Amino acid sequence: MATARGLRHLLTCSRWRRGRGEAPQSRALAAVVPGVSQVDNNSDFLGKRPHRRHPGILHLPCVEVPPALAAAAQSLLLESSMPNVEKQVQALTNYLWSRRLPVEPEELQRRAVHLEEKFLENPDLFQVEEKLREAVLRALRKTTYHWQELSYNESLSLVYMAARLDGGFAAVSRAFHEIRARVPEFQPQTLMDFGSGTGSVTWAAHSAWGQSLREYMCVDSSAAMLVLAEKLLKGGSESGEPYVPGVFFRRFLPVSPKVQFDVVVSAFSLSELPSKADRTELVQTLWRKTSHFLILVENGTKAGHCLLMDARDLVLKCPHELPCPQLTASKPLACSFSQAYHCIPFSWNKKKQKEEKFSMVILARGSPEEANRWPRITQPVLKRPRHVHCHLCCPDGHMQHAVITARQHGRDLYRCARVSSWGDLLPVITPSESELPLSPAEDPLGVDKEA
């Protein structure tokens, strides 16, 4: 495990301070405190760029899978002659999105003890111990989520490809774009994808860093998935030339502790593990295999968010990395991003575009240069006449609901906020503690973004 000083997020969350001052009119950084903004006169965040291209913009335009991948997927699905594909795709999509975490044995035991104590409040009904045990088991079956491991055979792998190939590609492309935008000099040579499935990570990585990547290691426990991913690389056949060179497939992680990769990705795979102990062991192993960046992606649900926060806390065991404020909110919402993408034109896809909602954490090893401390926009920006509503996750681990106007905060900041989107950084700073008193966040609404 890396030391506390050696670990940094690309983005950390923070809390707002409040103070007194006047609204800035210069093109510099300001603190979003209604009516009392301050200016960092040493910073010129816009330079000569227009507002619509300010340095906090990180969102991607609508993503489209490579034509070769879309054609191969359509070809494989036509060759399979699978009946009722549309119904199977919809059923699997709904199941994966609604999937919750498996109940841990300790939690199951706690629930059983609680039910037993509740039943014993009326001893006349359960004079025999066997009847009491049966009543507890019946109650547990009714109230406990029954998690099941998915076994991806050939047919289920094809259904998964049809359901998740384009959406998964969009989510991972957004994660790679975050690194490229904030660390443009990073040029990885090796990548490992754990739980590679249909290989969407490989295609997205090739689109992002195809000129520098020379090795892609795809690891998946399902032999059928690996065969399908290899066929997609070869245009839907078993004998064609692979579209992406240097791709290797295996069913198990490399054993040697000396084997590391510049980028390690686990996309929608932590949720496939049956226990917290298994997830802990996997995250520790993936971190040991990481030489630069570890990228974890899950569904943009409460379950997916909790998985990523557990993994983040496991790696970042250091006091300067603050806990996710979403976990302590009175009304928790899933921490998520949204990425638009063009659908693969399967016969049942009536919409040309869809939105992929996902959560992600990007962890960096080493001591990168100090990243900016700008807050993340955590919900869609609400644009109203002469003012903009932004829900922000700030660098000291708290949420802020900022209402930004040109009159109070300056024309530049107002226009930057108006052209920003969900997932972007808002180019503002917090006044120093020595100048202003502390103040709690005014509005806990919003969701955290970890990157």
Short mmCIF file of C-alpha atoms in Angstrom, two decimals:
data_model
loop_
_atom_site.label_atom_id
_atom_site.label_comp_id
_atom_site.label_asym_id
_atom_site.label_seq_id
_atom_site.Cartn_x
_atom_site.Cartn_y
_atom_site.Cartn_z
CA MET A 1 0.00 0.00 0.00
CA ALA A 2 1.21 3.49 -0.76
CA THR A 3 1.94 6.00 2.01
CA ALA A 4 -0.50 8.75 2.88
CA ARG A 5 1.67 11.38 1.21
CA GLY A 6 1.97 9.28 -1.89
CA LEU A 7 -1.75 9.06 -2.52
CA ARG A 8 -3.85 11.85 -3.92
CA HIS A 9 -7.17 12.09 -5.65
CA LEU A 10 -7.43 13.90 -8.93
CA LEU A 11 -10.19 15.72 -7.08
CA THR A 12 -10.91 16.08 -3.37
CA CYS A 13 -14.09 17.41 -1.91
CA SER A 14 -14.43 20.46 0.27
CA ARG A 15 -16.60 22.83 2.29
CA TRP A 16 -17.40 26.47 1.77
CA ARG A 17 -16.32 29.40 3.92
CA ARG A 18 -18.27 32.62 4.18
CA GLY A 19 -16.91 36.15 4.45
CA ARG A 20 -17.26 39.71 3.38
CA GLY A 21 -16.22 41.46 0.19
CA GLU A 22 -17.45 42.72 -3.15
CA ALA A 23 -18.44 40.86 -6.30
CA PRO A 24 -15.46 40.59 -8.67
CA GLN A 25 -15.53 41.86 -12.22
CA SER A 26 -12.06 40.64 -13.27
CA ARG A 27 -11.32 37.29 -14.94
CA ALA A 28 -9.98 35.72 -11.76
CA LEU A 29 -11.06 33.03 -9.32
CA ALA A 30 -13.79 33.89 -6.84
CA ALA A 31 -15.44 32.32 -3.81
CA VAL A 32 -19.10 31.49 -4.40
CA VAL A 33 -20.62 33.10 -1.34
CA PRO A 34 -23.70 35.07 -2.39
CA GLY A 35 -22.99 38.79 -2.30
CA VAL A 36 -19.63 38.48 -0.55
CA SER A 37 -17.27 36.99 -3.14
CA GLN A 38 -13.51 37.45 -2.96
CA VAL A 39 -10.93 37.41 -5.72
CA ASP A 40 -7.60 35.68 -6.10
CA ASN A 41 -5.82 38.34 -8.12
CA ASN A 42 -2.87 36.06 -8.81
CA SER A 43 -5.00 33.72 -10.92
CA ASP A 44 -6.33 34.24 -14.42
CA PHE A 45 -8.36 31.14 -15.03
CA LEU A 46 -9.75 32.11 -18.42
CA GLY A 47 -6.79 33.68 -20.11
CA LYS A 48 -7.83 34.20 -23.70
CA ARG A 49 -10.25 31.28 -23.80
CA PRO A 50 -14.02 31.80 -24.20
CA HIS A 51 -16.27 30.99 -21.28
CA ARG A 52 -17.66 27.87 -22.93
CA ARG A 53 -14.14 26.40 -22.84
CA HIS A 54 -13.13 27.34 -19.31
CA PRO A 55 -10.62 24.90 -17.71
CA GLY A 56 -13.20 23.28 -15.44
CA ILE A 57 -15.19 21.77 -18.31
CA LEU A 58 -14.67 18.00 -18.30
CA HIS A 59 -17.87 16.58 -19.77
CA LEU A 60 -17.71 14.69 -23.04
CA PRO A 61 -20.02 15.25 -25.99
CA CYS A 62 -22.18 12.32 -27.00
CA VAL A 63 -19.97 9.21 -27.20
CA GLU A 64 -20.19 6.69 -30.03
CA VAL A 65 -18.68 3.21 -30.08
CA PRO A 66 -16.20 2.60 -32.93
CA PRO A 67 -18.02 1.54 -36.13
CA ALA A 68 -15.99 -1.69 -36.26
CA LEU A 69 -17.21 -2.66 -32.77
CA ALA A 70 -20.85 -1.82 -33.55
CA ALA A 71 -20.73 -3.83 -36.79
CA ALA A 72 -19.15 -6.84 -35.07
CA ALA A 73 -21.77 -6.81 -32.29
CA GLN A 74 -24.64 -6.66 -34.77
CA SER A 75 -23.12 -9.46 -36.85
CA LEU A 76 -22.66 -11.78 -33.86
CA LEU A 77 -26.20 -11.19 -32.67
CA LEU A 78 -27.65 -11.96 -36.12
CA GLU A 79 -25.63 -15.16 -36.40
CA SER A 80 -26.84 -16.40 -33.01
CA SER A 81 -30.54 -16.48 -34.03
CA MET A 82 -31.43 -16.06 -30.37
CA PRO A 83 -35.20 -15.84 -29.76
CA ASN A 84 -36.80 -12.98 -27.81
CA VAL A 85 -33.56 -11.03 -27.63
CA GLU A 86 -35.27 -7.74 -26.86
CA LYS A 87 -37.11 -9.18 -23.84
CA GLN A 88 -33.94 -10.81 -22.54
CA VAL A 89 -31.98 -7.59 -22.94
CA GLN A 90 -34.61 -5.59 -21.06
CA ALA A 91 -34.84 -8.17 -18.29
CA LEU A 92 -31.06 -8.27 -17.78
CA THR A 93 -30.82 -4.47 -17.87
CA ASN A 94 -33.50 -4.11 -15.21
CA TYR A 95 -31.92 -6.82 -13.06
CA LEU A 96 -28.43 -5.32 -13.17
CA TRP A 97 -29.70 -1.83 -12.39
CA SER A 98 -31.85 -2.93 -9.46
CA ARG A 99 -29.22 -5.29 -8.04
CA ARG A 100 -28.25 -4.69 -4.43
CA LEU A 101 -25.30 -5.85 -2.35
CA PRO A 102 -25.36 -9.33 -0.84
CA VAL A 103 -26.15 -9.42 2.88
CA GLU A 104 -23.07 -10.18 4.99
CA PRO A 105 -23.24 -13.16 7.41
CA GLU A 106 -22.80 -10.85 10.41
CA GLU A 107 -25.75 -8.72 9.32
CA LEU A 108 -27.86 -11.83 8.72
CA GLN A 109 -27.04 -13.07 12.21
CA ARG A 110 -27.96 -9.69 13.71
CA ARG A 111 -31.32 -9.73 11.95
CA ALA A 112 -32.02 -13.28 13.12
CA VAL A 113 -31.30 -12.37 16.75
CA HIS A 114 -33.54 -9.31 16.48
CA LEU A 115 -36.42 -11.36 15.04
CA GLU A 116 -35.99 -14.03 17.70
CA GLU A 117 -36.19 -11.45 20.48
CA LYS A 118 -39.26 -9.95 18.86
CA PHE A 119 -41.02 -13.31 18.61
CA LEU A 120 -40.18 -14.18 22.21
CA GLU A 121 -42.17 -11.18 23.37
CA ASN A 122 -45.16 -13.46 22.86
CA PRO A 123 -43.92 -16.78 24.34
CA ASP A 124 -47.30 -18.51 24.06
CA LEU A 125 -46.99 -18.70 20.25
CA PHE A 126 -43.51 -20.27 20.23
CA GLN A 127 -43.23 -22.73 23.07
CA VAL A 128 -41.21 -25.14 20.92
CA GLU A 129 -37.73 -24.05 19.84
CA GLU A 130 -38.15 -25.64 16.40
CA LYS A 131 -41.22 -23.53 15.68
CA LEU A 132 -39.35 -20.41 16.74
CA ARG A 133 -36.47 -21.24 14.39
CA GLU A 134 -38.86 -21.85 11.48
CA ALA A 135 -40.62 -18.53 12.13
CA VAL A 136 -37.30 -16.67 12.13
CA LEU A 137 -36.23 -18.31 8.86
CA ARG A 138 -39.55 -17.49 7.19
CA ALA A 139 -39.25 -13.86 8.25
CA LEU A 140 -35.66 -13.66 7.01
CA ARG A 141 -36.62 -15.06 3.62
CA LYS A 142 -39.32 -12.41 3.23
CA THR A 143 -37.17 -9.45 4.30
CA THR A 144 -33.68 -10.34 2.99
CA TYR A 145 -32.43 -9.58 -0.52
CA HIS A 146 -31.50 -12.82 -2.27
CA TRP A 147 -28.28 -12.07 -4.11
CA GLN A 148 -27.29 -14.55 -6.80
CA GLU A 149 -24.07 -14.87 -8.75
CA LEU A 150 -24.46 -14.60 -12.51
CA SER A 151 -22.89 -17.35 -14.59
CA TYR A 152 -22.10 -15.97 -18.03
CA ASN A 153 -22.41 -18.76 -20.56
CA GLU A 154 -22.45 -18.17 -24.31
CA SER A 155 -26.09 -17.05 -24.56
CA LEU A 156 -26.04 -14.80 -21.47
CA SER A 157 -22.79 -13.23 -22.67
CA LEU A 158 -24.48 -12.28 -25.94
CA VAL A 159 -27.42 -10.78 -24.07
CA TYR A 160 -25.03 -8.82 -21.87
CA MET A 161 -23.22 -7.55 -24.97
CA ALA A 162 -26.48 -6.34 -26.48
CA ALA A 163 -27.55 -4.72 -23.21
CA ARG A 164 -24.36 -3.13 -21.90
CA LEU A 165 -21.69 -2.80 -24.60
CA ASP A 166 -22.41 0.79 -25.65
CA GLY A 167 -23.31 2.07 -22.17
CA GLY A 168 -20.22 0.52 -20.60
CA PHE A 169 -18.05 1.99 -23.35
CA ALA A 170 -19.51 5.44 -22.63
CA ALA A 171 -18.89 5.25 -18.87
CA VAL A 172 -15.27 4.13 -19.20
CA SER A 173 -14.61 6.70 -21.95
CA ARG A 174 -15.73 9.41 -19.54
CA ALA A 175 -13.31 8.12 -16.88
CA PHE A 176 -10.40 8.08 -19.34
CA HIS A 177 -11.32 11.58 -20.52
CA GLU A 178 -11.04 12.82 -16.91
CA ILE A 179 -7.42 11.66 -16.76
CA ARG A 180 -6.54 12.98 -20.21
CA ALA A 181 -8.02 16.40 -19.44
CA ARG A 182 -6.28 16.78 -16.09
CA VAL A 183 -3.01 14.93 -16.75
CA PRO A 184 -2.47 15.51 -20.50
CA GLU A 185 1.16 14.41 -20.36
CA PHE A 186 0.22 10.91 -19.14
CA GLN A 187 0.82 8.34 -21.89
CA PRO A 188 0.26 4.79 -20.58
CA GLN A 189 1.87 1.79 -22.20
CA THR A 190 0.13 -1.05 -20.33
CA LEU A 191 -3.46 -1.57 -19.15
CA MET A 192 -5.22 -4.32 -17.23
CA ASP A 193 -9.00 -4.72 -17.24
CA PHE A 194 -10.37 -6.92 -14.46
CA GLY A 195 -13.80 -8.34 -15.22
CA SER A 196 -13.25 -7.39 -18.85
CA GLY A 197 -16.51 -8.90 -20.11
CA THR A 198 -17.11 -7.89 -23.74
CA GLY A 199 -13.91 -5.82 -23.87
CA SER A 200 -15.44 -2.33 -23.89
CA VAL A 201 -12.58 -1.03 -21.71
CA THR A 202 -10.02 -2.12 -24.31
CA TRP A 203 -11.89 -0.32 -27.09
CA ALA A 204 -12.29 2.84 -24.99
CA ALA A 205 -8.63 2.79 -23.97
CA HIS A 206 -7.56 2.34 -27.58
CA SER A 207 -9.67 5.36 -28.55
CA ALA A 208 -8.05 7.42 -25.77
CA TRP A 209 -4.41 6.28 -25.81
CA GLY A 210 -4.10 4.05 -28.87
CA GLN A 211 -0.80 5.67 -29.91
CA SER A 212 0.99 4.81 -26.65
CA LEU A 213 -0.66 1.62 -25.34
CA ARG A 214 1.16 -1.52 -26.41
CA GLU A 215 -0.35 -4.13 -24.05
CA TYR A 216 -3.95 -4.75 -22.94
CA MET A 217 -4.52 -7.50 -20.38
CA CYS A 218 -8.17 -8.65 -20.21
CA VAL A 219 -9.03 -10.79 -17.17
CA ASP A 220 -12.43 -12.47 -16.78
CA SER A 221 -13.51 -15.65 -15.02
CA SER A 222 -15.99 -16.46 -17.81
CA ALA A 223 -14.43 -18.31 -20.72
CA ALA A 224 -17.50 -17.50 -22.85
CA MET A 225 -17.01 -13.78 -22.25
CA LEU A 226 -13.35 -13.95 -23.25
CA VAL A 227 -14.24 -15.78 -26.48
CA LEU A 228 -16.90 -13.18 -27.26
CA ALA A 229 -14.54 -10.26 -26.55
CA GLU A 230 -11.92 -11.78 -28.86
CA LYS A 231 -14.50 -12.24 -31.63
CA LEU A 232 -15.54 -8.60 -31.32
CA LEU A 233 -11.90 -7.56 -31.75
CA LYS A 234 -11.72 -9.66 -34.92
CA GLY A 235 -14.84 -8.23 -36.54
CA GLY A 236 -17.19 -10.96 -35.37
CA SER A 237 -15.13 -13.93 -36.57
CA GLU A 238 -12.60 -16.26 -34.97
CA SER A 239 -9.91 -15.93 -37.61
CA GLY A 240 -9.86 -12.25 -38.52
CA GLU A 241 -7.14 -9.73 -37.78
CA PRO A 242 -7.72 -8.02 -34.40
CA TYR A 243 -8.75 -4.38 -34.63
CA VAL A 244 -6.66 -3.55 -31.54
CA PRO A 245 -3.17 -5.12 -31.43
CA GLY A 246 -1.48 -6.30 -28.24
CA VAL A 247 -4.60 -7.64 -26.47
CA PHE A 248 -4.17 -10.71 -24.24
CA PHE A 249 -6.92 -12.73 -22.54
CA ARG A 250 -6.70 -14.77 -19.35
CA ARG A 251 -9.06 -16.07 -16.67
CA PHE A 252 -6.93 -15.24 -13.63
CA LEU A 253 -4.94 -12.28 -12.38
CA PRO A 254 -1.14 -12.37 -12.83
CA VAL A 255 0.36 -14.04 -9.76
CA SER A 256 3.73 -12.28 -9.66
CA PRO A 257 3.70 -9.16 -7.40
CA LYS A 258 6.26 -7.57 -9.73
CA VAL A 259 3.80 -7.38 -12.62
CA GLN A 260 2.22 -3.91 -12.68
CA PHE A 261 0.25 -1.90 -15.22
CA ASP A 262 0.11 1.83 -15.88
CA VAL A 263 -3.70 1.75 -15.76
CA VAL A 264 -5.85 -0.82 -13.95
CA VAL A 265 -9.62 -0.80 -14.51
CA SER A 266 -12.47 -2.63 -12.84
CA ALA A 267 -15.76 -1.66 -14.46
CA PHE A 268 -19.03 -3.07 -13.09
CA SER A 269 -17.16 -6.00 -11.51
CA LEU A 270 -17.09 -5.31 -7.75
CA SER A 271 -20.84 -5.86 -7.67
CA GLU A 272 -20.30 -9.40 -9.00
CA LEU A 273 -18.43 -10.50 -5.86
CA PRO A 274 -20.37 -12.32 -3.12
CA SER A 275 -18.91 -10.74 0.03
CA LYS A 276 -17.13 -7.71 1.43
CA ALA A 277 -14.09 -9.85 2.19
CA ASP A 278 -13.82 -10.82 -1.48
CA ARG A 279 -14.15 -7.18 -2.54
CA THR A 280 -11.51 -6.09 -0.03
CA GLU A 281 -9.05 -8.69 -1.26
CA LEU A 282 -9.68 -7.74 -4.88
CA VAL A 283 -9.24 -4.00 -4.35
CA GLN A 284 -5.98 -4.56 -2.48
CA THR A 285 -4.73 -6.81 -5.29
CA LEU A 286 -5.72 -4.33 -8.01
CA TRP A 287 -3.99 -1.51 -6.15
CA ARG A 288 -0.79 -3.56 -5.93
CA LYS A 289 -0.99 -4.10 -9.69
CA THR A 290 -1.33 -0.33 -10.29
CA SER A 291 1.70 1.80 -11.11
CA HIS A 292 -0.22 5.01 -11.94
CA PHE A 293 -4.04 4.96 -12.00
CA LEU A 294 -6.70 2.64 -10.60
CA ILE A 295 -10.16 3.26 -12.09
CA LEU A 296 -13.26 1.76 -10.48
CA VAL A 297 -16.66 2.14 -12.16
CA GLU A 298 -20.07 0.89 -10.98
CA ASN A 299 -23.74 1.61 -11.62
CA GLY A 300 -24.91 5.03 -10.52
CA THR A 301 -27.04 3.59 -7.72
CA LYS A 302 -26.75 3.68 -3.94
CA ALA A 303 -25.30 0.17 -4.01
CA GLY A 304 -22.70 1.14 -6.62
CA HIS A 305 -21.82 4.30 -4.70
CA CYS A 306 -21.32 2.37 -1.44
CA LEU A 307 -19.08 -0.17 -3.18
CA LEU A 308 -16.81 2.57 -4.52
CA MET A 309 -16.64 4.44 -1.21
CA ASP A 310 -15.63 1.24 0.60
CA ALA A 311 -12.89 0.69 -1.99
CA ARG A 312 -11.75 4.31 -1.73
CA ASP A 313 -11.55 4.16 2.06
CA LEU A 314 -9.60 0.92 1.86
CA VAL A 315 -6.90 2.45 -0.34
CA LEU A 316 -6.84 6.00 1.05
CA LYS A 317 -6.14 5.28 4.71
CA CYS A 318 -4.81 8.73 5.40
CA PRO A 319 -6.21 11.67 7.39
CA HIS A 320 -6.08 14.34 4.67
CA GLU A 321 -8.51 12.52 2.36
CA LEU A 322 -11.97 13.44 3.62
CA PRO A 323 -14.97 11.10 3.69
CA CYS A 324 -17.63 11.41 1.04
CA PRO A 325 -20.25 13.90 2.30
CA GLN A 326 -22.98 11.95 0.54
CA LEU A 327 -22.61 9.10 3.00
CA THR A 328 -23.44 11.40 5.92
CA ALA A 329 -26.30 13.28 4.26
CA SER A 330 -29.72 13.12 5.92
CA LYS A 331 -31.28 11.99 2.63
CA PRO A 332 -28.54 10.10 0.76
CA LEU A 333 -28.59 10.08 -3.02
CA ALA A 334 -26.44 7.99 -5.32
CA CYS A 335 -23.17 9.66 -6.26
CA SER A 336 -23.15 9.48 -10.03
CA PHE A 337 -22.15 10.93 -13.37
CA SER A 338 -24.16 10.95 -16.58
CA GLN A 339 -22.72 10.39 -20.05
CA ALA A 340 -24.67 10.59 -23.31
CA TYR A 341 -23.93 8.00 -25.99
CA HIS A 342 -25.16 6.90 -29.41
CA CYS A 343 -26.86 3.51 -29.19
CA ILE A 344 -25.72 0.60 -31.30
CA PRO A 345 -28.51 0.34 -33.91
CA PHE A 346 -30.00 -2.95 -32.80
CA SER A 347 -33.54 -3.50 -34.07
CA TRP A 348 -35.14 -2.77 -30.67
CA ASN A 349 -33.25 0.49 -30.07
CA LYS A 350 -35.86 3.09 -30.95
CA LYS A 351 -33.82 5.91 -29.43
CA LYS A 352 -30.65 7.07 -31.17
CA GLN A 353 -29.17 8.44 -27.94
CA LYS A 354 -29.27 7.37 -24.30
CA GLU A 355 -27.71 8.42 -21.00
CA GLU A 356 -25.45 6.15 -18.98
CA LYS A 357 -25.62 6.88 -15.25
CA PHE A 358 -22.61 5.60 -13.34
CA SER A 359 -20.34 6.19 -10.35
CA MET A 360 -16.56 6.21 -10.56
CA VAL A 361 -13.44 6.61 -8.47
CA ILE A 362 -10.02 7.34 -9.97
CA LEU A 363 -7.07 6.80 -7.63
CA ALA A 364 -3.54 7.95 -8.47
CA ARG A 365 -0.32 6.49 -7.11
CA GLY A 366 2.72 8.63 -6.43
CA SER A 367 2.94 12.36 -5.80
CA PRO A 368 1.37 14.23 -8.71
CA GLU A 369 1.41 17.98 -8.90
CA GLU A 370 -1.13 19.71 -6.71
CA ALA A 371 -4.45 19.65 -8.53
CA ASN A 372 -6.78 22.60 -8.44
CA ARG A 373 -9.22 22.71 -5.57
CA TRP A 374 -12.29 23.63 -7.55
CA PRO A 375 -15.64 22.14 -6.53
CA ARG A 376 -17.45 19.56 -8.66
CA ILE A 377 -20.92 20.20 -10.06
CA THR A 378 -22.94 17.25 -8.80
CA GLN A 379 -26.37 17.69 -10.39
CA PRO A 380 -27.71 19.15 -13.63
CA VAL A 381 -27.20 22.94 -13.66
CA LEU A 382 -30.50 24.79 -13.33
CA LYS A 383 -30.47 27.84 -15.62
CA ARG A 384 -32.94 30.56 -14.74
CA PRO A 385 -33.35 34.17 -15.91
CA ARG A 386 -30.30 36.09 -14.66
CA HIS A 387 -29.23 33.38 -12.19
CA VAL A 388 -27.92 29.81 -12.14
CA HIS A 389 -28.34 27.08 -9.50
CA CYS A 390 -25.27 24.84 -8.97
CA HIS A 391 -25.04 21.98 -6.49
CA LEU A 392 -21.38 21.60 -5.59
CA CYS A 393 -19.16 19.12 -3.80
CA CYS A 394 -16.38 21.22 -2.30
CA PRO A 395 -12.76 20.58 -1.27
CA ASP A 396 -13.35 20.22 2.46
CA GLY A 397 -15.93 17.45 2.17
CA HIS A 398 -19.23 19.35 2.31
CA MET A 399 -22.00 20.17 -0.11
CA GLN A 400 -23.01 23.65 -1.26
CA HIS A 401 -26.04 24.94 -3.13
CA ALA A 402 -24.82 28.09 -4.87
CA VAL A 403 -27.09 30.57 -6.65
CA ILE A 404 -24.79 32.50 -8.99
CA THR A 405 -25.64 35.85 -10.56
CA ALA A 406 -23.61 38.27 -12.64
CA ARG A 407 -24.36 41.09 -10.21
CA GLN A 408 -23.17 39.28 -7.11
CA HIS A 409 -20.36 37.14 -8.52
CA GLY A 410 -19.18 38.85 -11.67
CA ARG A 411 -19.90 38.34 -15.34
CA ASP A 412 -17.11 35.81 -15.93
CA LEU A 413 -18.06 33.41 -13.16
CA TYR A 414 -21.76 33.69 -14.04
CA ARG A 415 -21.13 32.86 -17.69
CA CYS A 416 -18.82 29.97 -16.77
CA ALA A 417 -21.49 28.52 -14.48
CA ARG A 418 -24.13 28.91 -17.19
CA VAL A 419 -22.15 26.89 -19.76
CA SER A 420 -21.04 24.21 -17.25
CA SER A 421 -22.66 20.79 -16.94
CA TRP A 422 -23.11 17.97 -14.47
CA GLY A 423 -19.65 16.57 -13.65
CA ASP A 424 -17.65 19.72 -14.55
CA LEU A 425 -15.51 21.70 -12.14
CA LEU A 426 -16.58 25.25 -11.31
CA PRO A 427 -13.52 27.57 -11.37
CA VAL A 428 -13.92 29.15 -7.94
CA ILE A 429 -11.90 29.07 -4.73
CA THR A 430 -12.59 29.34 -1.02
CA PRO A 431 -11.42 32.37 1.01
CA SER A 432 -8.57 31.57 3.38
CA GLU A 433 -9.37 30.61 6.97
CA SER A 434 -7.30 33.47 8.30
CA GLU A 435 -9.49 36.02 6.57
CA LEU A 436 -12.96 34.61 7.08
CA PRO A 437 -14.85 32.75 9.81
CA LEU A 438 -15.99 29.19 9.28
CA SER A 439 -19.57 28.53 8.27
CA PRO A 440 -21.41 25.25 7.68
CA ALA A 441 -22.78 24.49 4.23
CA GLU A 442 -26.18 26.06 3.68
CA ASP A 443 -27.68 23.23 1.69
CA PRO A 444 -26.72 19.55 2.01
CA LEU A 445 -28.43 18.67 -1.24
CA GLY A 446 -26.35 17.16 -4.03
CA VAL A 447 -24.20 14.15 -4.70
CA ASP A 448 -20.46 13.67 -4.38
CA LYS A 449 -18.13 13.06 -7.30
CA GLU A 450 -14.98 11.09 -6.66
CA ALA A 451 -12.25 11.33 -9.23
#
